[in-house]
Amino acid sequence: MSTTATLATLSDSDHMADPNWWRQAAVYQIYPRSFYDSNGDGLGDIKGITAKVPYLKALGIDAVWLSPFYPSALADGGYDVDDYRNVDPKLGTLADFDEMAAALHEAGIKLIADIVPNHSSNRHEWFKEALASPKGSAARDRYIFRDGLGENGELPPADWDSVFGGPAWERITEPDGTPGQWYMHIFAKEQPDFNWSNREVRDDFLKTLRFWSDRGVDGFRIDVAHALTKDLAEPLLSKAQLPREGENAMGAHPYWDRDEVHEIYAEWRQLFNEYNPPRTAVAEAWVHAERRARYASPEGLGQAFNFDLLQADFDATQFRSVITKNLAEAKASGASSTWVFSNHDVVRHATRYGLPQGGRKDGDGKDGDGKDRGQDGKDWLLAGGPKDELDAELGLRRARAASLLMFALPGSAYLYQGEELGLQEVAEIPDVDRQDPAFFRNAGVEVGRDGCRVPLPWSPEGSSFGFGDGEPHLPQPEWFANFAVEVQEGADDSTLEFYRKALELRGRLQAAEELLWHANASAEVLHFSRPGGWHSVTNFGTEPVELPEGTVVVSSGPLDGGKLPSDTTAWLLTDN
Ligand code: BGC
């Protein structure tokens, strides 16, 4: 096939009507409170997103995924939902939402909403009703209430830990003022878990999915999709009896990844398929690889996140094995694969790759300098992010190389706001400004996820770097000025212009979901091609390597004559 023939592209309207639009979409995650503040209250909002649709269009993404924008006390950044069928008044109105959806669609961009079905907030009408109602009532049955153990019920029903630290059960005060039952919360205590055995809960979520689908939402991201169904048969297992990591592959854990959860998604799928094009969904399911396929099947949600690349070191062997495995799995389930390096829950990849272990290689090409730091960056954050531990320049170079490789892969690429600016994690947030419950429930063990949720810098100047006129809800560091959109726009070697170019080419080069590996003299080089003569080559090693034949169309960093320097990816087109 000739080079020019591979550059055909779908028009915006074809793309909007295509039932398979999601299979190879570039999806940009917006954390609404930190994107753009249109009214100066320090919180990003819906109108702020609408104002930036031209920016999103110029970036070249296919879809936007909005983290929760529902009414919430923000006990967990909006993942504590008070009302599933409304917009947080702090962020705007339903009319603002409709306006935003229309503007995105007009620009040829799909809209994905985050659905949080495992738990509501403790301010949800149903939870308030449950607290005001007696033990055994229908209102209590929508959540997971149990009597406590001990003589007076003073001990939790089980000794389970919540994900954010501390117990997974909280005792309530009964309407008559006496100490009462306990309710289960896998996350913060402000996030009571729903009882998914209750038909009313199921019906209410169907109503919510229909509500947003009717408003033009094209797809859904399903929060902790693997937690909804639970085996709470008495006696509850104790912590010591719970299946450990690696032992729960058969759905045997009482509250993670149980087989019954798929009945729920089969019902959702029927609803999604009533729409044209069908609504899509992607599961956030932290399950064993072989259990992911059911979440991603066409009878289920259709797609599931794979976090394997995100968890891998910057290493050719690890990347290749993750890619090969995930492509095979996705194919077997009928889904397309998903790829992601950064999101609102993890340390930004430009920082992770700049940290000693799992990132830097010494001059001899061997792994890092042996310092005891986690590749996920959490220890580094906890230590206050000392600068001599972080090689930010190396981190960014590798992040750009990894992202360009990701954009070449078959399947969907999920990007997180700010990565297109090359933003680093913000380590220097004073404790008094922190918001993440993981910090409050786990003091001294985790600092939480605020460092990747700091409001974006749009301009190098102004009190909030152009984020808005008010005081940003999380403090921005001085160095944000260098990463501002205005600084990068039009600057040839900027990360923003690099992302724009890569995404534009990706859109034009969309090829069948196939990948062919090519041998390379160096084991530290990954070279693969896609149908149509489209090649991606990444040098994970320390020495420059020869580029294969072809015309270079984009690279993640400067090339060294005809050579590909270390920590760099290049795309080439050939005529075969
Ligand atoms: C979301 C987190 C959230 C948790 C509880 C997750 O997986 O991505 O941000 O804290 O679910 O809703």
mmCIF file of C-alpha atoms in Angstrom, residues 2-4 6-7 404 501 505 509 527 532-537 547-555 559 561-562 569-576:
data_model
loop_
_atom_site.group_PDB
_atom_site.id
_atom_site.type_symbol
_atom_site.label_atom_id
_atom_site.label_comp_id
_atom_site.label_asym_id
_atom_site.label_seq_id
_atom_site.Cartn_x
_atom_site.Cartn_y
_atom_site.Cartn_z
ATOM 1 C CA SER A 2 1.377 3.432 -0.784
ATOM 2 C CA THR A 3 2.127 5.986 1.887
ATOM 3 C CA THR A 4 -0.510 8.398 0.644
ATOM 4 C CA THR A 6 -2.652 5.196 4.448
ATOM 5 C CA LEU A 7 -3.394 8.827 5.201
ATOM 6 C CA LEU A 404 4.392 7.834 21.329
ATOM 7 C CA LYS A 501 1.421 16.099 15.974
ATOM 8 C CA LEU A 505 -0.941 11.407 12.671
ATOM 9 C CA LEU A 509 -2.959 6.474 10.235
ATOM 10 C CA HIS A 527 10.156 -2.185 16.654
ATOM 11 C CA GLY A 532 -0.041 0.227 5.780
ATOM 12 C CA GLY A 533 3.700 0.452 6.377
ATOM 13 C CA TRP A 534 3.449 2.374 9.637
ATOM 14 C CA HIS A 535 6.372 1.615 11.983
ATOM 15 C CA SER A 536 7.115 2.532 15.588
ATOM 16 C CA VAL A 537 10.632 2.121 16.999
ATOM 17 C CA LEU A 547 16.864 3.613 12.446
ATOM 18 C CA PRO A 548 15.238 1.149 10.070
ATOM 19 C CA GLU A 549 14.325 2.117 6.503
ATOM 20 C CA GLY A 550 11.460 4.575 6.054
ATOM 21 C CA THR A 551 10.474 8.210 6.338
ATOM 22 C CA VAL A 552 10.389 9.541 9.880
ATOM 23 C CA VAL A 553 7.062 11.309 10.431
ATOM 24 C CA VAL A 554 7.383 12.131 14.134
ATOM 25 C CA SER A 555 9.758 11.409 16.989
ATOM 26 C CA LEU A 559 17.181 12.340 16.377
ATOM 27 C CA GLY A 561 21.480 12.042 12.367
ATOM 28 C CA GLY A 562 20.065 8.758 11.091
ATOM 29 C CA THR A 569 10.538 6.693 19.920
ATOM 30 C CA ALA A 570 10.193 7.450 16.212
ATOM 31 C CA TRP A 571 7.430 6.653 13.743
ATOM 32 C CA LEU A 572 8.360 5.847 10.182
ATOM 33 C CA LEU A 573 6.313 5.237 7.083
ATOM 34 C CA THR A 574 7.397 2.783 4.440
ATOM 35 C CA ASP A 575 5.794 1.755 1.171
ATOM 36 C CA ASN A 576 5.035 -1.780 2.249
#
